[in-house]
Amino acid sequence: MSPTRRDFITASTAALAAGRFPWPLTLPASRTHFAPVQPTRPVPSSAQLEWQRDERALFIHFGVNTFTDREWGDGHEDERIFAPARLDARQWARAARAGGFRAMILTAKHHDGFCLWPSRTTGHSVARSAWHGGEGDVVREFVDACRAEGLKAGLYLSPWDRHDPSYGDSPRYNNLYCDQLTELLTRYGSINEVWFDGANGEGPNGRKQVYDWLRVWGLVRRLQPGAVMFSDAGPDVRWIGNERGVAGDTNWSTVDPAVVPYPGASGDAVMRMLQEGDLAGSTWRPGETDVSIRPGWFYHPAQDAQVRAVEQLVDLYFTSVGRNSKLLLNVPPTTDGLLHDTDVSRLAGMRERLETLFHEDLAANRPVERHSTGAGSAIVEIDVGRLVAVGIADLREDISRGQVVARYTLEGADAGAWQTLARGTTIGYRKLDRFAPVKVRRVRLVIDEVAAPQQPVRIGLYAGEA
Ligand code: FUL
């Protein structure tokens, strides 16, 4: 766990701790475009489904820290230091699109409390900055750029606020926090994701803030019913449990909500639930994998030579999207207000490499046989029709009907006996297995264990490394 998340234990209401949520966690059936086939297995809402299918979102950490060269501001910054000379949110959005990303999420406020929009709730904002003579609004530019480039827009509003004197005076700060959320969710049109991190540091004189999560989540649901809410405790999308970019190898999109009752909860059981989900979980809450392209979340010139290489970004795709998660990759703007050229070219390189890897599906339009063995396993067998080298398998369940597969073996054969290509546990939206290329004519997926009656699994096969 990154040091940025230590010591943030927050208390909350008994109802929350018991996992009792007074509003529907999924959208009403009329807003979904699927009919649950097994009423006992959780299924995603249409918003959760779309969120997952987007696969990649770009995280934008930007604010006073960009100018003080810090990761966590203390809230005492002079607002005038915020002066991005060439800020261009369209450049961020174009870089996102060129990288194959379908959404962006901006830190509208980080722990320093500095608001990137002119908020009526505080003077610690762009309105007192040198940028555009205090008339600018980064959130507006961000949302406009998302719309112009066809990206979904998400906002991060840090609950922890090191600037506002009301922080730690719980009811008063909760009012301010809800007022800030209301501004963000009513001024800028449709927002697709609202992001709450789990950090909960001390307020002035060591006072502890007790957040009113039920109120916060209820407010977002009311103001933006189509948005998914992210936090350790969802309610729609959960943190994956680390900031290294690695989802659990076993990763259920279902959880037991009582195990992670509020953002910032800690302990082994919490971490396991975040990483792996729970086969028997009652609630659909898929994992989001947030990780930075650089060592820090904010831009630091000293890290210009430490931008992840294209191959490392591709690895992140395999350990997030390829493990039934979604990748939220942070790329921080510089003091100019632009993404750095190195980062931009890595994003484009990532897309190019992924397009090459997934260029030709060797299983496309090939005959598929489905049968079961005497031992009760289901088998999906593909006749590839010719001898080909296979190095990547792309397995997918139809998650609109829930997630079912708990254990599988992938095998390939030329003329002789079957040999194992990969073994795994969960599949979900997408499971990518990479292995040393093997020459095969036939491939079969043996499904050894399921959590509910078997549903079809789609298999894609790719050459991988030559
Ligand atoms: C954490 C924060 O403390 C980090 O600064 C960063 O914003 C990360 C995404 O979330 O809780």
Tab-separated table of C-alpha atoms and ligand atoms in Angstrom:
chain	number	residue	atom	x	y	z
A	1	MET	CA	0.000	0.000	0.000
A	2	SER	CA	1.383	3.384	-0.877
A	3	PRO	CA	2.360	5.626	2.037
A	4	THR	CA	-0.175	8.150	0.758
A	5	ARG	CA	-2.943	5.966	2.083
A	6	ARG	CA	-1.704	5.153	5.547
A	7	ASP	CA	-3.356	6.344	8.722
A	8	PHE	CA	-6.601	7.322	7.154
A	9	ILE	CA	-9.067	5.504	9.219
A	10	THR	CA	-12.342	7.251	9.392
A	11	ALA	CA	-15.353	6.518	11.490
A	12	SER	CA	-18.772	6.577	9.991
A	13	THR	CA	-22.337	5.931	10.872
A	14	ALA	CA	-23.546	2.598	12.161
A	15	ALA	CA	-25.826	2.219	9.168
A	16	LEU	CA	-22.907	2.623	6.825
A	17	ALA	CA	-20.717	0.214	8.754
A	18	ALA	CA	-23.484	-2.345	8.527
A	19	GLY	CA	-23.592	-1.840	4.777
A	20	ARG	CA	-27.169	-0.554	4.727
A	21	PHE	CA	-27.691	1.812	1.852
A	22	PRO	CA	-30.920	3.745	1.727
A	23	TRP	CA	-30.986	4.286	-2.022
A	24	PRO	CA	-30.757	1.867	-4.910
A	25	LEU	CA	-27.167	0.919	-5.713
A	26	THR	CA	-28.079	0.042	-9.254
A	27	LEU	CA	-30.070	2.141	-11.630
A	28	PRO	CA	-33.757	1.301	-12.028
A	29	ALA	CA	-34.469	-1.608	-14.381
A	30	SER	CA	-35.984	0.784	-16.897
A	31	ARG	CA	-32.515	2.291	-17.393
A	32	THR	CA	-30.786	-0.996	-18.045
A	33	HIS	CA	-30.626	-2.650	-21.424
A	34	PHE	CA	-30.459	-6.207	-20.192
A	35	ALA	CA	-32.741	-8.561	-18.357
A	36	PRO	CA	-31.070	-10.339	-15.435
A	37	VAL	CA	-31.240	-14.045	-16.232
A	38	GLN	CA	-30.310	-15.210	-12.730
A	39	PRO	CA	-32.010	-12.932	-10.256
A	40	THR	CA	-29.824	-14.320	-7.483
A	41	ARG	CA	-26.496	-13.319	-9.144
A	42	PRO	CA	-25.669	-9.602	-9.163
A	43	VAL	CA	-25.415	-7.914	-12.566
A	44	PRO	CA	-24.047	-4.489	-13.530
A	45	SER	CA	-26.176	-1.386	-14.078
A	46	SER	CA	-25.945	0.058	-17.579
A	47	ALA	CA	-23.637	2.790	-16.209
A	48	GLN	CA	-21.297	0.203	-14.650
A	49	LEU	CA	-21.318	-1.832	-17.848
A	50	GLU	CA	-20.420	1.153	-19.983
A	51	TRP	CA	-17.766	2.226	-17.476
A	52	GLN	CA	-16.113	-1.193	-17.800
A	53	ARG	CA	-16.352	-1.366	-21.578
A	54	ASP	CA	-14.535	1.969	-21.835
A	55	GLU	CA	-11.470	0.084	-20.512
A	56	ARG	CA	-9.143	3.090	-20.228
A	57	ALA	CA	-9.501	6.471	-18.494
A	58	LEU	CA	-6.863	9.171	-18.144
A	59	PHE	CA	-6.327	10.664	-14.693
A	60	ILE	CA	-5.269	14.324	-14.544
A	61	HIS	CA	-3.602	15.492	-11.308
A	62	PHE	CA	-3.243	19.232	-11.610
A	63	GLY	CA	-3.351	22.111	-9.122
A	64	VAL	CA	-1.159	24.147	-6.784
A	65	ASN	CA	1.117	21.126	-6.226
A	66	THR	CA	2.119	21.381	-9.881
A	67	PHE	CA	3.633	24.779	-9.048
A	68	THR	CA	5.082	23.995	-5.614
A	69	ASP	CA	6.595	20.716	-6.882
A	70	ARG	CA	4.877	18.779	-4.080
A	71	GLU	CA	2.619	15.739	-3.883
A	72	TRP	CA	0.502	16.933	-0.982
A	73	GLY	CA	-0.046	20.651	-0.510
A	74	ASP	CA	-0.687	21.951	2.999
A	75	GLY	CA	-3.470	24.362	2.067
A	76	HIS	CA	-1.403	27.478	2.791
A	77	GLU	CA	-0.378	28.089	-0.818
A	78	ASP	CA	-0.628	31.575	-2.226
A	79	GLU	CA	-3.309	31.215	-4.930
A	80	ARG	CA	-1.267	33.412	-7.268
A	81	ILE	CA	1.252	30.636	-7.823
A	82	PHE	CA	-1.316	28.872	-9.999
A	83	ALA	CA	-0.336	30.346	-13.362
A	84	PRO	CA	-0.257	27.823	-16.225
A	85	ALA	CA	0.943	29.933	-19.137
A	86	ARG	CA	-0.359	27.698	-21.933
A	87	LEU	CA	-3.107	25.612	-20.365
A	88	ASP	CA	-4.897	23.661	-23.081
A	89	ALA	CA	-7.301	20.954	-21.944
A	90	ARG	CA	-7.892	20.019	-25.606
A	91	GLN	CA	-4.254	18.913	-25.734
A	92	TRP	CA	-4.939	16.558	-22.776
A	93	ALA	CA	-8.060	15.257	-24.473
A	94	ARG	CA	-6.350	14.707	-27.826
A	95	ALA	CA	-3.517	12.828	-26.112
A	96	ALA	CA	-6.086	10.691	-24.302
A	97	ARG	CA	-7.883	9.823	-27.516
A	98	ALA	CA	-4.654	9.130	-29.347
A	99	GLY	CA	-3.838	6.682	-26.548
A	100	GLY	CA	-7.152	4.857	-26.929
A	101	PHE	CA	-8.636	6.327	-23.738
A	102	ARG	CA	-12.367	6.982	-23.577
A	103	ALA	CA	-12.652	9.113	-20.434
A	104	MET	CA	-10.712	11.601	-18.312
A	105	ILE	CA	-10.926	12.357	-14.593
A	106	LEU	CA	-9.644	15.683	-13.197
A	107	THR	CA	-8.623	16.545	-9.626
A	108	ALA	CA	-11.098	19.417	-9.224
A	109	LYS	CA	-9.772	19.698	-5.652
A	110	HIS	CA	-6.874	17.811	-4.059
A	111	HIS	CA	-5.949	17.617	-0.353
A	112	ASP	CA	-4.668	21.244	-0.381
A	113	GLY	CA	-8.267	22.403	-0.833
A	114	PHE	CA	-7.438	24.552	-3.878
A	115	CYS	CA	-10.445	24.513	-6.220
A	116	LEU	CA	-9.806	24.467	-9.960
A	117	TRP	CA	-13.174	26.131	-10.463
A	118	PRO	CA	-14.410	29.446	-9.023
A	119	SER	CA	-16.257	28.034	-6.024
A	120	ARG	CA	-18.552	30.160	-3.906
A	121	THR	CA	-17.503	28.075	-0.888
A	122	THR	CA	-13.887	29.210	-0.556
A	123	GLY	CA	-11.354	31.818	-1.592
A	124	HIS	CA	-8.724	29.119	-2.122
A	125	SER	CA	-9.407	28.738	-5.839
A	126	VAL	CA	-8.547	29.770	-9.380
A	127	ALA	CA	-10.580	32.946	-8.797
A	128	ARG	CA	-7.679	34.344	-6.770
A	129	SER	CA	-5.006	33.052	-9.102
A	130	ALA	CA	-2.990	34.872	-11.698
A	131	TRP	CA	-4.394	32.641	-14.430
A	132	HIS	CA	-6.760	34.562	-16.750
A	133	GLY	CA	-6.766	37.350	-14.192
A	134	GLY	CA	-8.846	35.176	-11.868
A	135	GLU	CA	-11.601	34.721	-14.458
A	136	GLY	CA	-10.642	31.217	-15.527
A	137	ASP	CA	-12.303	27.861	-14.783
A	138	VAL	CA	-10.204	24.728	-15.318
A	139	VAL	CA	-13.164	22.421	-14.694
A	140	ARG	CA	-15.110	24.167	-17.459
A	141	GLU	CA	-12.195	23.899	-19.893
A	142	PHE	CA	-11.728	20.255	-18.929
A	143	VAL	CA	-15.375	19.329	-19.434
A	144	ASP	CA	-15.562	21.253	-22.733
A	145	ALA	CA	-12.432	19.480	-23.986
A	146	CYS	CA	-13.890	16.081	-23.047
A	147	ARG	CA	-17.070	16.840	-24.967
A	148	ALA	CA	-15.157	18.175	-27.975
A	149	GLU	CA	-13.060	15.006	-28.185
A	150	GLY	CA	-15.886	12.586	-27.409
A	151	LEU	CA	-14.539	11.563	-23.987
A	152	LYS	CA	-16.489	10.979	-20.803
A	153	ALA	CA	-15.744	13.444	-17.995
A	154	GLY	CA	-15.083	12.546	-14.378
A	155	LEU	CA	-14.211	14.683	-11.333
A	156	TYR	CA	-12.170	13.977	-8.196
A	157	LEU	CA	-13.144	16.047	-5.160
A	158	SER	CA	-10.780	15.218	-2.297
A	159	PRO	CA	-12.707	14.725	0.936
A	160	TRP	CA	-9.586	15.611	2.920
A	161	ASP	CA	-9.142	19.393	2.839
A	162	ARG	CA	-6.063	20.899	4.496
A	163	HIS	CA	-7.145	24.453	3.806
A	164	ASP	CA	-10.665	24.894	5.041
A	165	PRO	CA	-10.905	25.800	8.749
A	166	SER	CA	-14.154	23.835	9.067
A	167	TYR	CA	-12.341	20.564	8.322
A	168	GLY	CA	-12.604	18.394	11.429
A	169	ASP	CA	-15.743	20.197	12.588
A	170	SER	CA	-17.692	17.397	11.004
A	171	PRO	CA	-21.192	18.755	10.337
A	172	ARG	CA	-19.852	22.098	9.158
A	173	TYR	CA	-17.311	20.600	6.776
A	174	ASN	CA	-19.825	18.047	5.498
A	175	ASN	CA	-22.067	20.949	4.498
A	176	LEU	CA	-19.203	22.653	2.684
A	177	TYR	CA	-18.216	19.425	0.947
A	178	CYS	CA	-21.775	18.854	-0.247
A	179	ASP	CA	-21.963	22.457	-1.456
A	180	GLN	CA	-18.782	21.951	-3.484
A	181	LEU	CA	-20.135	18.717	-4.943
A	182	THR	CA	-23.371	20.471	-5.816
A	183	GLU	CA	-21.485	23.161	-7.718
A	184	LEU	CA	-19.493	20.563	-9.634
A	185	LEU	CA	-22.492	18.399	-10.426
A	186	THR	CA	-24.878	21.153	-11.473
A	187	ARG	CA	-22.714	23.623	-13.401
A	188	TYR	CA	-21.027	21.440	-15.989
A	189	GLY	CA	-23.636	19.156	-17.538
A	190	SER	CA	-23.316	15.429	-17.466
A	191	ILE	CA	-20.503	13.971	-15.326
A	192	ASN	CA	-19.821	10.264	-15.752
A	193	GLU	CA	-17.662	9.421	-12.769
A	194	VAL	CA	-17.226	10.984	-9.336
A	195	TRP	CA	-14.010	9.964	-7.616
A	196	PHE	CA	-13.510	9.877	-3.824
A	197	ASP	CA	-10.141	8.881	-2.454
A	198	GLY	CA	-9.734	7.314	0.976
A	199	ALA	CA	-7.298	9.829	2.489
A	200	ASN	CA	-8.571	11.283	5.762
A	201	GLY	CA	-5.816	13.208	7.526
A	202	GLU	CA	-6.152	15.336	10.603
A	203	GLY	CA	-7.820	18.711	10.716
A	204	PRO	CA	-6.592	21.742	12.697
A	205	ASN	CA	-5.545	20.813	16.252
A	206	GLY	CA	-5.697	17.122	15.422
A	207	ARG	CA	-9.460	17.115	14.925
A	208	LYS	CA	-10.835	14.156	13.045
A	209	GLN	CA	-13.395	14.629	10.303
A	210	VAL	CA	-16.286	12.162	10.282
A	211	TYR	CA	-17.615	12.131	6.749
A	212	ASP	CA	-21.282	11.674	6.009
A	213	TRP	CA	-20.883	9.229	3.150
A	214	LEU	CA	-24.544	8.326	2.987
A	215	ARG	CA	-25.402	11.953	2.384
A	216	VAL	CA	-22.593	12.433	-0.131
A	217	TRP	CA	-23.477	9.366	-2.167
A	218	GLY	CA	-27.178	10.173	-2.016
A	219	LEU	CA	-26.474	13.690	-3.294
A	220	VAL	CA	-24.443	12.445	-6.253
A	221	ARG	CA	-27.138	9.899	-7.124
A	222	ARG	CA	-29.738	12.636	-7.113
A	223	LEU	CA	-27.744	15.216	-9.097
A	224	GLN	CA	-26.089	12.866	-11.588
A	225	PRO	CA	-28.061	9.590	-11.675
A	226	GLY	CA	-26.033	8.303	-14.641
A	227	ALA	CA	-22.623	8.746	-12.946
A	228	VAL	CA	-20.668	5.950	-11.308
A	229	MET	CA	-19.135	6.719	-7.929
A	230	PHE	CA	-15.659	5.450	-7.134
A	231	SER	CA	-14.202	4.881	-3.674
A	232	ASP	CA	-12.820	1.992	-1.643
A	233	ALA	CA	-16.431	1.383	-0.690
A	234	GLY	CA	-17.956	2.199	-4.068
A	235	PRO	CA	-20.895	2.369	-4.085
A	236	ASP	CA	-20.572	1.654	-7.840
A	237	VAL	CA	-16.896	1.096	-8.513
A	238	ARG	CA	-14.249	0.060	-6.002
A	239	TRP	CA	-10.560	0.859	-5.597
A	240	ILE	CA	-8.424	-2.121	-6.591
A	241	GLY	CA	-6.366	-1.929	-3.369
A	242	ASN	CA	-2.975	-0.663	-4.622
A	243	GLU	CA	-1.493	2.105	-6.732
A	244	ARG	CA	0.884	-0.164	-8.663
A	245	GLY	CA	-1.517	-0.861	-11.504
A	246	VAL	CA	-2.135	-4.496	-10.637
A	247	ALA	CA	-5.602	-5.975	-10.120
A	248	GLY	CA	-6.011	-9.298	-8.351
A	249	ASP	CA	-5.279	-12.287	-10.561
A	250	THR	CA	-8.542	-13.539	-9.145
A	251	ASN	CA	-10.900	-10.605	-9.526
A	252	TRP	CA	-14.639	-10.887	-8.953
A	253	SER	CA	-16.741	-7.850	-9.782
A	254	THR	CA	-18.984	-8.822	-6.879
A	255	VAL	CA	-18.197	-7.841	-3.273
A	256	ASP	CA	-19.542	-8.217	0.234
A	257	PRO	CA	-20.210	-4.527	1.016
A	258	ALA	CA	-19.991	-5.057	4.785
A	259	VAL	CA	-16.254	-5.858	4.512
A	260	VAL	CA	-15.352	-2.394	3.115
A	261	PRO	CA	-17.995	-0.176	4.722
A	262	TYR	CA	-16.413	3.246	4.076
A	263	PRO	CA	-13.541	4.792	2.074
A	264	GLY	CA	-10.216	4.490	3.913
A	265	ALA	CA	-11.092	1.333	5.876
A	266	SER	CA	-7.964	-0.766	6.398
A	267	GLY	CA	-6.958	-4.309	7.266
A	268	ASP	CA	-6.148	-7.550	5.479
A	269	ALA	CA	-9.759	-8.501	4.822
A	270	VAL	CA	-10.404	-5.064	3.307
A	271	MET	CA	-7.364	-5.300	1.037
A	272	ARG	CA	-8.304	-8.800	-0.095
A	273	MET	CA	-11.858	-7.703	-0.882
A	274	LEU	CA	-10.572	-4.730	-2.896
A	275	GLN	CA	-8.081	-6.833	-4.838
A	276	GLU	CA	-10.108	-9.963	-5.442
A	277	GLY	CA	-13.769	-9.186	-4.831
A	278	ASP	CA	-15.894	-12.066	-3.594
A	279	LEU	CA	-17.428	-14.956	-5.517
A	280	ALA	CA	-20.398	-14.919	-3.133
A	281	GLY	CA	-20.650	-11.116	-2.935
A	282	SER	CA	-24.149	-9.654	-3.046
A	283	THR	CA	-23.173	-6.392	-4.781
A	284	TRP	CA	-21.789	-5.664	-8.249
A	285	ARG	CA	-18.829	-3.322	-7.652
A	286	PRO	CA	-16.041	-3.812	-10.213
A	287	GLY	CA	-12.471	-2.684	-9.468
A	288	GLU	CA	-10.721	0.374	-10.929
A	289	THR	CA	-6.927	0.295	-11.159
A	290	ASP	CA	-5.363	3.749	-10.676
A	291	VAL	CA	-1.662	4.183	-11.334
A	292	SER	CA	0.613	6.999	-12.515
A	293	ILE	CA	2.755	7.123	-15.657
A	294	ARG	CA	5.409	8.796	-13.439
A	295	PRO	CA	6.515	8.096	-9.865
A	296	GLY	CA	4.378	10.993	-8.555
A	297	TRP	CA	0.717	11.849	-9.148
A	298	PHE	CA	1.593	15.495	-9.798
A	299	TYR	CA	4.150	16.744	-12.312
A	300	HIS	CA	7.738	17.108	-11.091
A	301	PRO	CA	10.431	18.105	-13.620
A	302	ALA	CA	12.926	15.868	-11.781
A	303	GLN	CA	10.840	12.862	-12.905
A	304	ASP	CA	11.003	13.608	-16.637
A	305	ALA	CA	13.328	10.673	-17.199
A	306	GLN	CA	11.131	8.316	-15.180
A	307	VAL	CA	8.094	8.141	-17.431
A	308	ARG	CA	6.948	4.557	-17.911
A	309	ALA	CA	8.031	3.030	-21.200
A	310	VAL	CA	5.502	1.856	-23.792
A	311	GLU	CA	6.062	-1.812	-22.879
A	312	GLN	CA	5.394	-1.008	-19.219
A	313	LEU	CA	2.158	0.734	-20.149
A	314	VAL	CA	1.164	-2.326	-22.148
A	315	ASP	CA	1.963	-4.470	-19.087
A	316	LEU	CA	-0.348	-2.232	-17.041
A	317	TYR	CA	-3.101	-2.848	-19.561
A	318	PHE	CA	-2.649	-6.596	-19.117
A	319	THR	CA	-2.670	-6.370	-15.296
A	320	SER	CA	-5.753	-4.129	-15.175
A	321	VAL	CA	-8.082	-4.438	-18.176
A	322	GLY	CA	-6.712	-7.951	-18.706
A	323	ARG	CA	-7.735	-8.855	-15.157
A	324	ASN	CA	-11.358	-7.773	-15.314
A	325	SER	CA	-10.592	-4.236	-14.144
A	326	LYS	CA	-10.430	-0.775	-15.686
A	327	LEU	CA	-7.209	1.188	-16.120
A	328	LEU	CA	-7.142	4.742	-14.742
A	329	LEU	CA	-3.737	6.006	-15.862
A	330	ASN	CA	-2.521	9.298	-14.412
A	331	VAL	CA	-0.687	11.705	-16.735
A	332	PRO	CA	-0.047	15.031	-14.962
A	333	PRO	CA	0.137	18.372	-16.805
A	334	THR	CA	3.281	20.495	-16.406
A	335	THR	CA	3.436	24.064	-15.059
A	336	ASP	CA	2.634	25.155	-18.628
A	337	GLY	CA	-0.705	23.373	-18.305
A	338	LEU	CA	0.179	20.853	-21.009
A	339	LEU	CA	0.974	17.149	-20.907
A	340	HIS	CA	4.694	16.619	-21.399
A	341	ASP	CA	5.795	15.501	-24.895
A	342	THR	CA	7.379	12.347	-23.500
A	343	ASP	CA	4.138	11.282	-21.823
A	344	VAL	CA	2.094	12.125	-24.922
A	345	SER	CA	4.285	10.002	-27.141
A	346	ARG	CA	4.177	7.090	-24.639
A	347	LEU	CA	0.375	7.192	-24.747
A	348	ALA	CA	0.334	7.053	-28.531
A	349	GLY	CA	2.950	4.278	-28.416
A	350	MET	CA	0.805	2.287	-26.010
A	351	ARG	CA	-2.162	2.401	-28.367
A	352	GLU	CA	-0.037	1.473	-31.370
A	353	ARG	CA	1.452	-1.501	-29.549
A	354	LEU	CA	-1.940	-2.723	-28.345
A	355	GLU	CA	-3.361	-2.385	-31.849
A	356	THR	CA	-0.497	-4.461	-33.207
A	357	LEU	CA	-0.917	-7.142	-30.545
A	358	PHE	CA	-4.683	-7.380	-31.072
A	359	HIS	CA	-4.640	-6.883	-34.810
A	360	GLU	CA	-5.646	-10.357	-35.958
A	361	ASP	CA	-7.905	-12.656	-33.976
A	362	LEU	CA	-6.910	-16.140	-35.103
A	363	ALA	CA	-10.123	-17.568	-33.665
A	364	ALA	CA	-12.414	-15.179	-35.563
A	365	ASN	CA	-15.046	-16.986	-37.629
A	366	ARG	CA	-13.584	-20.409	-36.815
A	367	PRO	CA	-15.908	-23.278	-35.903
A	368	VAL	CA	-16.559	-23.591	-32.158
A	369	GLU	CA	-17.783	-26.742	-30.407
A	370	ARG	CA	-19.164	-26.707	-26.889
A	371	HIS	CA	-19.541	-29.858	-24.824
A	372	SER	CA	-19.088	-31.163	-21.296
A	373	THR	CA	-16.749	-33.827	-19.991
A	374	GLY	CA	-17.754	-36.788	-17.866
A	375	ALA	CA	-16.188	-34.962	-14.890
A	376	GLY	CA	-18.681	-32.120	-15.217
A	377	SER	CA	-16.372	-29.516	-16.788
A	378	ALA	CA	-17.530	-27.486	-19.763
A	379	ILE	CA	-15.318	-27.319	-22.825
A	380	VAL	CA	-15.221	-24.753	-25.595
A	381	GLU	CA	-13.120	-25.991	-28.500
A	382	ILE	CA	-11.926	-23.986	-31.475
A	383	ASP	CA	-10.606	-25.439	-34.702
A	384	VAL	CA	-8.153	-22.779	-35.869
A	385	GLY	CA	-7.935	-24.512	-39.266
A	386	ARG	CA	-4.184	-24.181	-39.741
A	387	LEU	CA	-0.988	-24.356	-37.713
A	388	VAL	CA	-0.524	-20.993	-35.959
A	389	ALA	CA	1.580	-19.614	-33.122
A	390	VAL	CA	-0.619	-18.415	-30.257
A	391	GLY	CA	0.816	-16.267	-27.439
A	392	ILE	CA	-2.192	-14.364	-26.118
A	393	ALA	CA	-5.661	-15.571	-25.191
A	394	ASP	CA	-8.479	-13.059	-24.725
A	395	LEU	CA	-11.354	-14.580	-22.728
A	396	ARG	CA	-14.633	-12.776	-22.109
A	397	GLU	CA	-17.819	-13.520	-20.259
A	398	ASP	CA	-21.022	-11.692	-21.106
A	399	ILE	CA	-21.009	-9.740	-17.836
A	400	SER	CA	-24.382	-8.170	-18.553
A	401	ARG	CA	-25.579	-11.554	-17.255
A	402	GLY	CA	-23.210	-11.559	-14.262
A	403	GLN	CA	-19.802	-13.158	-13.655
A	404	VAL	CA	-19.597	-16.905	-13.345
A	405	VAL	CA	-16.285	-18.612	-14.191
A	406	ALA	CA	-14.157	-19.483	-11.113
A	407	ARG	CA	-11.438	-21.716	-12.593
A	408	TYR	CA	-10.306	-22.689	-16.083
A	409	THR	CA	-7.520	-24.254	-18.114
A	410	LEU	CA	-6.629	-23.230	-21.652
A	411	GLU	CA	-5.102	-25.962	-23.800
A	412	GLY	CA	-3.722	-26.207	-27.307
A	413	ALA	CA	-2.849	-29.064	-29.623
A	414	ASP	CA	-1.216	-29.607	-32.978
A	415	ALA	CA	-1.706	-33.214	-34.012
A	416	GLY	CA	-0.907	-34.865	-30.700
A	417	ALA	CA	-1.936	-34.463	-27.068
A	418	TRP	CA	-3.375	-31.337	-25.509
A	419	GLN	CA	-0.859	-29.132	-23.744
A	420	THR	CA	-1.605	-26.454	-21.175
A	421	LEU	CA	-1.260	-22.870	-22.409
A	422	ALA	CA	-2.608	-21.069	-19.333
A	423	ARG	CA	-4.517	-21.694	-16.134
A	424	GLY	CA	-6.643	-19.141	-14.377
A	425	THR	CA	-9.441	-18.425	-11.969
A	426	THR	CA	-11.834	-15.575	-12.791
A	427	ILE	CA	-12.564	-14.238	-16.296
A	428	GLY	CA	-15.305	-11.571	-16.061
A	429	TYR	CA	-15.372	-8.757	-18.604
A	430	ARG	CA	-11.972	-9.667	-19.977
A	431	LYS	CA	-9.096	-11.938	-19.000
A	432	LEU	CA	-5.870	-11.707	-20.997
A	433	ASP	CA	-3.343	-14.513	-20.693
A	434	ARG	CA	0.112	-14.074	-22.201
A	435	PHE	CA	2.476	-17.017	-22.633
A	436	ALA	CA	5.445	-18.108	-24.733
A	437	PRO	CA	3.946	-18.666	-28.215
A	438	VAL	CA	2.939	-22.267	-28.969
A	439	LYS	CA	2.111	-23.694	-32.396
A	440	VAL	CA	-1.395	-25.119	-32.420
A	441	ARG	CA	-4.234	-26.142	-34.732
A	442	ARG	CA	-6.845	-26.482	-32.028
A	443	VAL	CA	-7.419	-24.631	-28.763
A	444	ARG	CA	-9.838	-25.514	-25.998
A	445	LEU	CA	-10.980	-23.816	-22.840
A	446	VAL	CA	-11.844	-26.223	-20.045
A	447	ILE	CA	-14.029	-24.560	-17.440
A	448	ASP	CA	-13.430	-26.439	-14.218
A	449	GLU	CA	-15.478	-24.421	-11.721
A	450	VAL	CA	-18.352	-21.986	-11.952
A	451	ALA	CA	-20.233	-19.872	-9.408
A	452	ALA	CA	-23.563	-20.344	-11.195
A	453	PRO	CA	-24.803	-22.122	-14.328
A	454	GLN	CA	-22.329	-21.726	-17.138
A	455	GLN	CA	-22.736	-18.984	-19.720
A	456	PRO	CA	-20.873	-18.711	-23.009
A	457	VAL	CA	-17.264	-17.507	-22.909
A	458	ARG	CA	-15.855	-15.754	-25.972
A	459	ILE	CA	-12.314	-16.702	-26.932
A	460	GLY	CA	-9.908	-14.569	-28.935
A	461	LEU	CA	-6.454	-15.838	-29.908
A	462	TYR	CA	-3.483	-13.706	-30.916
A	463	ALA	CA	0.084	-14.420	-31.958
A	464	GLY	CA	1.672	-12.335	-29.189
A	465	GLU	CA	5.448	-12.057	-29.430
A	466	ALA	CA	6.895	-13.376	-32.682
B	1	FUL	C1	-4.577	9.282	-2.912
B	1	FUL	C2	-3.984	10.675	-2.730
B	1	FUL	O1	-3.434	10.824	-1.420
B	1	FUL	C3	-2.910	10.843	-3.781
B	1	FUL	O2	-2.294	12.103	-3.699
B	1	FUL	C4	-3.540	10.641	-5.152
B	1	FUL	O3	-4.475	11.653	-5.408
B	1	FUL	C5	-4.208	9.271	-5.222
B	1	FUL	C6	-4.894	9.006	-6.523
B	1	FUL	O4	-5.155	9.149	-4.175
B	1	FUL	O5	-5.504	9.024	-1.935
